[in-house]
Tab-separated table of C-alpha atoms (C1' of nucleotides) in Angstrom:
chain	number	residue	atom	x	y	z
A	22	MET	CA	-32.083	-50.296	-12.210
A	23	ALA	CA	-36.125	-50.692	-12.595
A	24	ALA	CA	-38.145	-47.102	-12.421
A	25	ASP	CA	-39.251	-48.316	-8.734
A	26	SER	CA	-36.684	-48.161	-7.233
A	27	LEU	CA	-35.441	-44.588	-8.345
A	28	THR	CA	-34.139	-42.403	-5.139
A	29	PRO	CA	-36.240	-39.593	-4.625
A	30	THR	CA	-33.261	-37.270	-5.466
A	31	GLY	CA	-32.260	-40.049	-8.694
A	32	ARG	CA	-36.007	-38.673	-9.703
A	33	VAL	CA	-35.223	-35.124	-9.786
A	34	VAL	CA	-32.123	-35.360	-11.490
A	35	LEU	CA	-33.664	-37.126	-14.420
A	36	GLY	CA	-36.409	-34.454	-14.253
A	37	MET	CA	-33.642	-31.622	-14.746
A	38	LEU	CA	-31.940	-33.344	-16.955
A	39	ALA	CA	-34.598	-33.377	-19.023
A	40	LEU	CA	-35.642	-29.909	-19.007
A	41	GLY	CA	-31.762	-29.169	-19.910
A	42	SER	CA	-29.815	-29.431	-17.158
A	43	ASN	CA	-26.328	-30.300	-17.829
A	44	THR	CA	-24.014	-30.526	-14.849
A	45	GLY	CA	-24.268	-31.177	-11.012
A	46	TYR	CA	-23.970	-27.575	-10.226
A	47	ASP	CA	-26.247	-26.858	-12.824
A	48	ILE	CA	-29.335	-28.989	-10.994
A	49	LYS	CA	-28.796	-27.265	-7.703
A	50	GLN	CA	-28.918	-24.049	-9.456
A	51	MET	CA	-32.446	-25.115	-10.858
A	52	VAL	CA	-33.679	-26.851	-8.252
A	53	ASP	CA	-33.143	-23.987	-5.683
A	54	LYS	CA	-33.946	-21.602	-8.360
A	55	ALA	CA	-37.892	-23.441	-9.208
A	56	THR	CA	-38.557	-26.307	-6.484
A	57	ARG	CA	-36.635	-25.736	-3.644
A	58	HIS	CA	-39.962	-24.725	-1.949
A	59	PHE	CA	-41.395	-27.672	-2.349
A	60	TRP	CA	-38.363	-29.561	-3.235
A	61	ALA	CA	-35.324	-29.509	-2.123
A	62	VAL	CA	-31.887	-31.089	-2.737
A	63	SER	CA	-28.077	-30.732	-1.521
A	64	TYR	CA	-25.129	-31.522	-3.077
A	65	GLY	CA	-24.388	-33.912	-0.439
A	66	GLN	CA	-26.599	-35.971	-1.879
A	67	LEU	CA	-26.404	-35.251	-5.614
A	68	TYR	CA	-23.273	-35.575	-6.477
A	69	PRO	CA	-23.184	-39.382	-5.303
A	70	GLU	CA	-26.243	-39.944	-7.342
A	71	LEU	CA	-25.505	-38.696	-9.878
A	72	ARG	CA	-22.459	-41.158	-9.914
A	73	ARG	CA	-24.857	-44.144	-8.596
A	74	LEU	CA	-27.731	-43.147	-12.056
A	75	GLU	CA	-24.580	-43.304	-13.863
A	76	GLN	CA	-23.501	-46.917	-12.292
A	77	HIS	CA	-26.989	-47.540	-13.164
A	78	GLY	CA	-26.841	-46.719	-16.611
A	79	LEU	CA	-29.726	-44.174	-16.742
A	80	ILE	CA	-27.343	-40.972	-17.032
A	81	ARG	CA	-24.261	-40.961	-19.499
A	82	GLY	CA	-21.299	-38.206	-18.087
A	83	ARG	CA	-18.793	-37.425	-19.876
A	84	PRO	CA	-15.965	-34.764	-19.077
A	85	GLU	CA	-16.004	-30.949	-20.453
A	86	PRO	CA	-14.097	-28.838	-18.426
A	87	THR	CA	-14.061	-24.941	-19.112
A	88	GLY	CA	-10.109	-23.829	-19.044
A	89	GLY	CA	-8.738	-26.077	-16.099
A	90	ARG	CA	-12.342	-26.166	-14.282
A	91	SER	CA	-12.882	-29.346	-13.831
A	92	ARG	CA	-16.828	-29.848	-15.605
A	93	LYS	CA	-18.569	-33.177	-16.208
A	94	VAL	CA	-21.992	-33.021	-18.187
A	95	TYR	CA	-24.275	-35.255	-17.654
A	96	GLU	CA	-27.612	-37.152	-20.322
A	97	LEU	CA	-30.611	-38.895	-20.102
A	98	THR	CA	-29.821	-42.245	-21.761
A	99	ASP	CA	-32.333	-44.137	-23.132
A	100	ALA	CA	-33.220	-46.133	-20.000
A	101	GLY	CA	-33.346	-42.904	-18.303
A	102	THR	CA	-35.337	-41.800	-20.586
A	103	ARG	CA	-37.826	-44.446	-19.913
A	104	ALA	CA	-37.350	-44.625	-16.299
A	105	LEU	CA	-38.519	-41.532	-15.806
A	106	ARG	CA	-41.545	-41.436	-17.768
A	107	ALA	CA	-42.349	-44.397	-15.790
A	108	TRP	CA	-42.147	-42.335	-12.860
A	109	LEU	CA	-44.344	-39.772	-14.530
A	110	GLY	CA	-46.895	-42.036	-15.062
A	111	ALA	CA	-47.344	-43.980	-12.223
A	112	ASN	CA	-50.445	-42.983	-10.696
A	113	GLU	CA	-49.335	-44.333	-6.957
A	114	GLU	CA	-50.235	-41.796	-4.406
A	115	PRO	CA	-47.885	-39.083	-4.230
A	116	LEU	CA	-45.968	-38.239	-1.719
A	117	TYR	CA	-47.167	-34.994	0.404
A	118	GLU	CA	-44.885	-34.231	3.435
A	119	VAL	CA	-45.418	-31.209	5.705
A	120	ARG	CA	-43.337	-30.307	8.471
A	121	ASP	CA	-43.463	-27.197	10.496
A	122	GLU	CA	-42.017	-26.388	13.604
A	123	GLY	CA	-43.610	-23.321	14.268
A	124	LEU	CA	-46.751	-25.149	14.134
A	125	LEU	CA	-45.704	-27.888	16.834
A	126	LYS	CA	-44.624	-25.453	19.167
A	127	LEU	CA	-48.214	-23.462	18.705
A	128	PHE	CA	-49.663	-27.087	19.591
A	129	PHE	CA	-47.452	-26.731	22.600
A	130	SER	CA	-47.648	-24.062	24.002
A	131	GLU	CA	-51.351	-23.965	24.794
A	132	ALA	CA	-50.456	-22.581	28.407
A	133	GLN	CA	-48.609	-19.614	27.635
A	134	PRO	CA	-50.336	-16.988	25.992
A	135	GLU	CA	-47.153	-14.955	25.868
A	136	VAL	CA	-45.183	-17.280	24.326
A	137	ARG	CA	-48.015	-18.353	21.967
A	138	ILE	CA	-47.947	-14.196	20.747
A	139	GLU	CA	-43.912	-14.970	19.933
A	140	ILE	CA	-44.536	-17.815	18.645
A	141	LEU	CA	-47.151	-16.412	15.789
A	142	ARG	CA	-45.175	-13.489	15.440
A	143	ALA	CA	-42.007	-15.889	14.376
A	144	ILE	CA	-44.415	-18.007	12.190
A	145	HIS	CA	-46.103	-15.030	10.482
A	146	GLU	CA	-42.529	-13.497	10.191
A	147	ARG	CA	-41.352	-16.733	8.141
A	148	MET	CA	-43.943	-16.518	5.961
A	149	GLU	CA	-43.822	-12.916	5.006
A	150	ARG	CA	-40.038	-13.676	4.210
A	151	LYS	CA	-40.948	-16.868	1.858
A	152	LEU	CA	-43.876	-15.350	0.411
A	153	ALA	CA	-41.169	-12.407	-0.360
A	154	GLN	CA	-38.715	-15.451	-1.537
A	155	LEU	CA	-41.337	-17.174	-3.812
A	156	GLU	CA	-42.520	-13.314	-5.528
A	157	ALA	CA	-38.646	-12.818	-6.413
A	158	LEU	CA	-38.396	-15.738	-8.458
A	159	GLY	CA	-40.334	-15.283	-11.446
A	160	THR	CA	-43.638	-14.291	-12.635
A	161	PRO	CA	-46.449	-16.794	-11.165
A	162	THR	CA	-48.098	-17.654	-14.338
A	163	LYS	CA	-51.142	-20.295	-15.369
A	164	SER	CA	-48.316	-22.553	-17.154
A	165	GLY	CA	-45.026	-23.913	-17.443
A	166	PRO	CA	-42.381	-23.308	-14.411
A	167	GLY	CA	-44.090	-20.205	-12.980
A	168	MET	CA	-47.523	-22.882	-12.093
A	169	THR	CA	-46.229	-24.288	-9.271
A	170	LEU	CA	-44.387	-20.708	-8.170
A	171	SER	CA	-48.451	-19.773	-8.141
A	172	LEU	CA	-49.374	-22.746	-5.908
A	173	GLY	CA	-46.576	-22.241	-3.719
A	174	ILE	CA	-47.826	-18.423	-3.443
A	175	ALA	CA	-51.551	-19.134	-3.269
A	176	ILE	CA	-50.190	-21.586	-0.161
A	177	THR	CA	-47.714	-18.791	1.748
A	178	LYS	CA	-51.155	-16.485	1.250
A	179	ALA	CA	-53.598	-18.347	2.779
A	180	TYR	CA	-51.460	-19.365	5.914
A	181	LEU	CA	-50.341	-15.275	5.996
A	182	LYS	CA	-54.170	-14.851	6.602
A	183	TRP	CA	-54.809	-17.576	8.620
A	184	CYS	CA	-52.204	-15.731	10.700
A	185	ASP	CA	-53.651	-12.610	10.879
A	186	GLU	CA	-56.792	-14.145	11.830
A	187	ALA	CA	-55.231	-16.205	14.740
A	188	ALA	CA	-53.466	-13.367	16.622
A	189	ARG	CA	-56.043	-10.863	16.051
A	190	HIS	CA	-57.875	-13.327	18.060
A	191	LEU	CA	-54.985	-14.076	20.663
A	192	VAL	CA	-54.702	-10.485	21.230
A	193	LYS	CA	-58.660	-9.806	21.926
A	194	GLU	CA	-58.469	-12.745	24.425
M	8	MET	CA	-28.578	-32.204	27.449
M	9	ALA	CA	-29.075	-28.962	26.360
M	10	ALA	CA	-32.463	-27.627	24.865
M	11	ASP	CA	-30.124	-27.213	21.646
M	12	SER	CA	-29.615	-30.936	21.913
M	13	LEU	CA	-32.836	-32.048	21.479
M	14	THR	CA	-34.005	-33.919	18.458
M	15	PRO	CA	-36.966	-32.851	16.957
M	16	THR	CA	-39.174	-36.274	17.950
M	17	GLY	CA	-37.509	-35.283	21.300
M	18	ARG	CA	-39.466	-31.903	21.004
M	19	VAL	CA	-42.796	-34.261	20.094
M	20	VAL	CA	-42.319	-36.006	22.973
M	21	LEU	CA	-41.622	-33.470	26.097
M	22	GLY	CA	-44.702	-31.385	24.631
M	23	MET	CA	-47.202	-34.117	24.251
M	24	LEU	CA	-46.342	-35.270	28.177
M	25	ALA	CA	-46.544	-31.059	28.959
M	26	LEU	CA	-50.358	-32.138	27.431
M	27	GLY	CA	-50.792	-34.876	29.170
M	28	SER	CA	-50.002	-37.961	27.716
M	29	ASN	CA	-48.382	-41.606	29.436
M	30	THR	CA	-47.653	-43.423	27.770
M	31	GLY	CA	-45.625	-44.038	24.286
M	32	TYR	CA	-48.467	-45.602	22.692
M	33	ASP	CA	-50.442	-42.773	23.752
M	34	ILE	CA	-48.578	-39.868	22.248
M	35	LYS	CA	-48.495	-41.740	18.891
M	36	GLN	CA	-51.966	-41.614	19.261
M	37	MET	CA	-52.245	-38.295	19.837
M	38	VAL	CA	-49.289	-37.097	17.176
M	39	ASP	CA	-51.795	-38.981	15.259
M	40	LYS	CA	-54.409	-37.360	15.585
M	41	ALA	CA	-53.544	-33.942	16.506
M	42	THR	CA	-50.080	-33.427	14.624
M	43	ARG	CA	-49.737	-35.703	12.202
M	44	HIS	CA	-50.806	-32.984	9.358
M	45	PHE	CA	-47.726	-30.898	9.821
M	46	TRP	CA	-45.444	-33.329	11.884
M	47	ALA	CA	-45.911	-37.041	11.700
M	48	VAL	CA	-44.045	-39.325	14.279
M	49	SER	CA	-43.254	-43.192	14.131
M	50	TYR	CA	-42.796	-46.030	16.759
M	51	GLY	CA	-38.723	-46.339	15.707
M	52	GLN	CA	-38.456	-43.033	16.530
M	53	LEU	CA	-40.879	-42.956	19.571
M	54	TYR	CA	-39.395	-45.923	21.821
M	55	PRO	CA	-35.645	-45.252	21.493
M	56	GLU	CA	-36.305	-41.558	21.744
M	57	LEU	CA	-38.401	-42.288	25.379
M	58	ARG	CA	-35.071	-44.173	26.295
M	59	ARG	CA	-32.558	-41.550	25.347
M	60	LEU	CA	-34.845	-38.608	27.103
M	61	GLU	CA	-35.163	-40.805	30.503
M	62	GLN	CA	-31.332	-41.529	30.360
M	63	HIS	CA	-30.528	-37.767	30.135
M	64	GLY	CA	-32.827	-37.123	32.629
M	65	LEU	CA	-35.646	-34.863	30.791
M	66	ILE	CA	-38.404	-37.402	31.330
M	67	ARG	CA	-38.609	-39.805	33.925
M	68	GLY	CA	-40.438	-43.156	33.326
M	69	ARG	CA	-42.349	-45.925	35.926
M	70	PRO	CA	-43.911	-49.551	35.068
M	71	GLU	CA	-47.712	-49.359	35.105
M	72	PRO	CA	-48.684	-52.574	33.326
M	73	THR	CA	-52.551	-53.361	33.277
M	74	GLY	CA	-53.153	-56.342	34.664
M	75	GLY	CA	-50.561	-58.460	32.485
M	76	ARG	CA	-49.954	-56.117	29.630
M	77	SER	CA	-46.844	-54.193	29.714
M	78	ARG	CA	-47.156	-50.456	30.383
M	79	LYS	CA	-44.777	-47.768	31.245
M	80	VAL	CA	-45.921	-44.079	32.318
M	81	TYR	CA	-44.053	-40.809	31.495
M	82	GLU	CA	-43.998	-38.097	33.182
M	83	LEU	CA	-41.342	-34.199	32.748
M	84	THR	CA	-38.519	-33.889	35.257
M	85	ASP	CA	-38.422	-30.689	36.027
M	86	ALA	CA	-35.057	-30.239	33.215
M	87	GLY	CA	-37.743	-31.756	31.191
M	88	THR	CA	-40.224	-28.706	31.791
M	89	ARG	CA	-37.256	-26.323	31.227
M	90	ALA	CA	-36.049	-27.833	27.900
M	91	LEU	CA	-39.375	-27.649	26.950
M	92	ARG	CA	-39.800	-24.104	28.182
M	93	ALA	CA	-36.435	-23.218	26.368
M	94	TRP	CA	-37.257	-24.453	22.987
M	95	LEU	CA	-40.741	-23.020	22.922
M	96	GLY	CA	-39.229	-19.773	23.840
M	97	ALA	CA	-36.373	-19.836	21.527
M	98	ASN	CA	-36.873	-17.233	18.601
M	99	GLU	CA	-34.590	-19.267	16.121
M	100	GLU	CA	-36.391	-19.714	12.870
M	101	PRO	CA	-38.913	-22.043	12.940
M	102	LEU	CA	-37.955	-25.025	10.868
M	103	TYR	CA	-41.309	-25.431	7.868
M	104	GLU	CA	-40.534	-27.893	5.300
M	105	VAL	CA	-42.273	-29.315	2.963
M	106	ARG	CA	-41.978	-32.277	0.078
M	107	ASP	CA	-44.817	-32.724	-2.125
M	108	GLU	CA	-44.027	-35.321	-5.494
M	109	GLY	CA	-47.460	-34.301	-7.201
M	110	LEU	CA	-45.758	-31.142	-7.692
M	111	LEU	CA	-42.745	-31.919	-9.313
M	112	LYS	CA	-43.818	-34.549	-11.039
M	113	LEU	CA	-46.208	-31.995	-12.626
M	114	PHE	CA	-42.707	-29.660	-12.978
M	115	PHE	CA	-40.930	-32.285	-15.211
M	116	SER	CA	-43.886	-33.461	-17.543
M	117	GLU	CA	-44.374	-29.845	-19.004
M	118	ALA	CA	-43.581	-31.957	-22.740
M	119	GLN	CA	-46.227	-33.800	-22.001
M	120	PRO	CA	-49.899	-32.777	-21.511
M	121	GLU	CA	-51.850	-36.002	-21.241
M	122	VAL	CA	-49.729	-37.198	-18.672
M	123	ARG	CA	-50.058	-33.629	-16.788
M	124	ILE	CA	-53.986	-33.891	-16.598
M	125	GLU	CA	-53.579	-36.771	-14.783
M	126	ILE	CA	-50.975	-36.070	-12.438
M	127	LEU	CA	-52.899	-32.687	-11.732
M	128	ARG	CA	-56.211	-34.867	-11.259
M	129	ALA	CA	-54.202	-37.278	-8.935
M	130	ILE	CA	-53.358	-34.362	-7.203
M	131	HIS	CA	-56.512	-32.776	-6.823
M	132	GLU	CA	-57.812	-36.505	-5.505
M	133	ARG	CA	-54.855	-36.467	-3.195
M	134	MET	CA	-56.100	-33.285	-1.612
M	135	GLU	CA	-59.614	-34.131	-1.108
M	136	ARG	CA	-58.684	-37.142	0.838
M	137	LYS	CA	-56.473	-35.183	2.887
M	138	LEU	CA	-59.220	-32.622	3.286
M	139	ALA	CA	-61.758	-35.070	4.375
M	140	GLN	CA	-59.608	-36.734	7.011
M	141	LEU	CA	-58.667	-33.296	8.506
M	142	GLU	CA	-62.805	-32.619	8.505
M	143	ALA	CA	-63.306	-35.899	10.322
M	144	LEU	CA	-60.159	-34.947	12.961
M	145	GLY	CA	-62.457	-32.402	15.107
M	146	THR	CA	-63.686	-29.239	14.097
M	147	PRO	CA	-61.214	-26.554	13.972
M	148	THR	CA	-61.722	-23.855	15.881
M	149	LYS	CA	-59.587	-20.274	16.606
M	150	SER	CA	-57.771	-21.129	19.774
M	151	GLY	CA	-56.570	-24.201	21.291
M	152	PRO	CA	-55.569	-27.917	19.821
M	153	GLY	CA	-58.482	-26.755	16.940
M	154	MET	CA	-56.378	-23.831	15.731
M	155	THR	CA	-53.981	-25.948	13.793
M	156	LEU	CA	-56.251	-27.959	12.313
M	157	SER	CA	-58.237	-24.481	10.588
M	158	LEU	CA	-55.204	-23.770	9.356
M	159	GLY	CA	-54.434	-27.384	7.745
M	160	ILE	CA	-57.824	-27.095	6.105
M	161	ALA	CA	-57.357	-23.724	5.052
M	162	ILE	CA	-54.078	-24.976	2.773
M	163	THR	CA	-55.795	-27.381	1.563
M	164	LYS	CA	-58.510	-25.726	0.378
M	165	ALA	CA	-55.878	-23.374	-0.987
M	166	TYR	CA	-54.529	-26.355	-2.823
M	167	LEU	CA	-57.757	-27.473	-4.053
M	168	LYS	CA	-58.506	-24.605	-5.423
M	169	TRP	CA	-55.014	-23.802	-7.128
M	170	CYS	CA	-55.554	-27.749	-8.509
M	171	ASP	CA	-58.997	-26.311	-10.016
M	172	GLU	CA	-57.801	-23.763	-11.971
M	173	ALA	CA	-54.664	-25.299	-12.676
M	174	ALA	CA	-56.959	-28.065	-14.474
M	175	ARG	CA	-59.568	-25.602	-16.018
M	176	HIS	CA	-56.326	-23.725	-17.834
M	177	LEU	CA	-54.919	-27.087	-19.219
M	178	VAL	CA	-58.013	-28.627	-21.041
M	179	LYS	CA	-58.779	-25.272	-22.152
M	180	GLU	CA	-55.356	-25.838	-24.112
Y	19	DA	C1'	-62.930	-68.179	19.138
Y	20	DG	C1'	-61.845	-63.886	16.678
Y	21	DG	C1'	-60.767	-59.404	16.126
Y	22	DT	C1'	-59.577	-54.957	17.504
Y	23	DG	C1'	-57.187	-52.649	20.500
Y	24	DC	C1'	-53.456	-51.122	23.867
Y	25	DA	C1'	-48.646	-51.881	24.333
Y	26	DT	C1'	-43.648	-52.123	23.797
Y	27	DG	C1'	-40.187	-52.608	21.196
Y	28	DT	C1'	-35.924	-53.904	16.866
Y	29	DA	C1'	-32.981	-54.525	12.796
Y	30	DA	C1'	-32.126	-53.477	8.591
Y	31	DC	C1'	-32.591	-49.880	5.557
Y	32	DA	C1'	-33.448	-45.224	3.015
Y	33	DG	C1'	-32.839	-40.722	2.341
Y	34	DG	C1'	-30.662	-36.571	4.189
Y	35	DT	C1'	-27.647	-32.081	5.679
Y	36	DT	C1'	-23.756	-30.242	7.478
Y	37	DA	C1'	-19.430	-28.911	7.298
Y	38	DC	C1'	-15.537	-29.378	5.082
Y	39	DA	C1'	-11.824	-29.913	1.106
Y	40	DT	C1'	-10.057	-27.902	-3.355
Y	41	DG	C1'	-9.657	-25.404	-7.422
Y	42	DA	C1'	-10.459	-22.342	-11.269
Y	43	DT	C1'	-12.349	-18.213	-14.091
Y	44	DT	C1'	-14.543	-14.302	-14.170
Y	45	DA	C1'	-16.392	-9.618	-13.290
Y	46	DA	C1'	-15.769	-5.697	-10.717
V	4	DT	C1'	-6.733	-8.106	-6.382
V	5	DT	C1'	-10.441	-9.506	-4.522
V	6	DA	C1'	-14.788	-11.314	-4.476
V	7	DA	C1'	-18.587	-13.495	-6.219
V	8	DT	C1'	-19.422	-17.510	-9.239
V	9	DC	C1'	-18.553	-22.036	-11.227
V	10	DA	C1'	-17.308	-26.693	-10.317
V	11	DT	C1'	-17.017	-31.093	-7.940
V	12	DG	C1'	-16.739	-33.767	-4.214
V	13	DT	C1'	-16.485	-36.471	0.595
V	14	DA	C1'	-17.352	-37.829	5.887
V	15	DA	C1'	-19.745	-38.129	9.901
V	16	DC	C1'	-23.573	-37.379	11.652
V	17	DC	C1'	-28.598	-37.302	12.235
V	18	DT	C1'	-33.465	-38.574	11.627
V	19	DG	C1'	-36.520	-41.276	10.356
V	20	DT	C1'	-39.015	-45.372	7.729
V	21	DT	C1'	-40.530	-50.096	6.805
V	22	DA	C1'	-41.451	-54.314	8.342
V	23	DC	C1'	-40.875	-57.195	11.871
V	24	DA	C1'	-41.895	-59.603	16.539
V	25	DT	C1'	-44.462	-60.029	20.510
V	26	DG	C1'	-48.637	-60.627	23.209
V	27	DC	C1'	-51.995	-58.705	26.904
V	28	DA	C1'	-57.473	-57.147	27.661
V	29	DC	C1'	-61.933	-56.777	25.826
V	30	DC	C1'	-65.984	-56.885	23.888
V	31	DT	C1'	-69.002	-59.805	20.769
DNA sequence: AGGTGCATGTAACAGGTTACATGATTAA
DNA sequence: TTAATCATGTAACCTGTTACATGCACCT
């Protein structure tokens, strides 16, 4: 399996294993703790992907039950390490996608000022919640894992600031 | 078809028709011009959805060819208008999703400083390009369609600022 | 005559979510 | 004993992209 046929979730798996995750559950925990605000993964995608990657020889798994509880520990193979490096080193334009239903509503609600204010309030609330979640995750730093966190926080704050301005403007009208 | 079984793309269609779009092509143009930075739609989704919405009675289309060129003009039905309003007025938590491959790479490249700088550069470039695109779209305003644009620009700038700080920090190391 | 824009559409594929199903271990 | 956490997995469904196919109209 070449690096370019690595699925998005496959990349996350390789990356997390490289950073020290062991099991599928473990990877999911890491994702939820560290990357979920810019890259989410669900179990329904994760477990099939683990099997797929193993079939393709990028990872290797061995059963390591905890008592009677089934548990499978994975590690990168050499091919897997190469595939990960190849992806990290490839300088294609990285994917960047946003889907923001709140903005979409705002965009379509032009003719209804009452609804508009309500929508803006909902967006604001959502972002407040997001900010709280991010801040609960740990300390933003200038390097290491806290680095991406600091971006998330910066962006959320910029978003909130925009909300405030927009709300002020709407009320004035 | 109840408002809650409206698909994401279906919502966009209703919204765009309400704002004055006529044909599928037209809707796609509007999306690309106005919402694509927070909500994209492809033809492959759009045309089947138009048919689906018509079948469910939310929109009504009539052929209106331009000379020999086939063309179908759609408009909202009453049910469609209601469905749109229902969605706009529903105060469920609006969906907000980001997928940022650049950040993901950055997150996984912790052990490789050389690659890291390169990745950060790629992210920066991407955001510069995005900013240029957004600025080419029109004038950001405090209300109307330019409102969402101003948010896009604000967020992209916050992102770029973070990039600069991160780069400065990486170089220092 | 040729390129750009208007206009519609489909088939194959990719990627992902949700809900469900199951069961052991551990801390309160 | 019971709730939370560890742990794995599947099936049905949904949503979306990409690549392809087609053809007219208008401007130069």
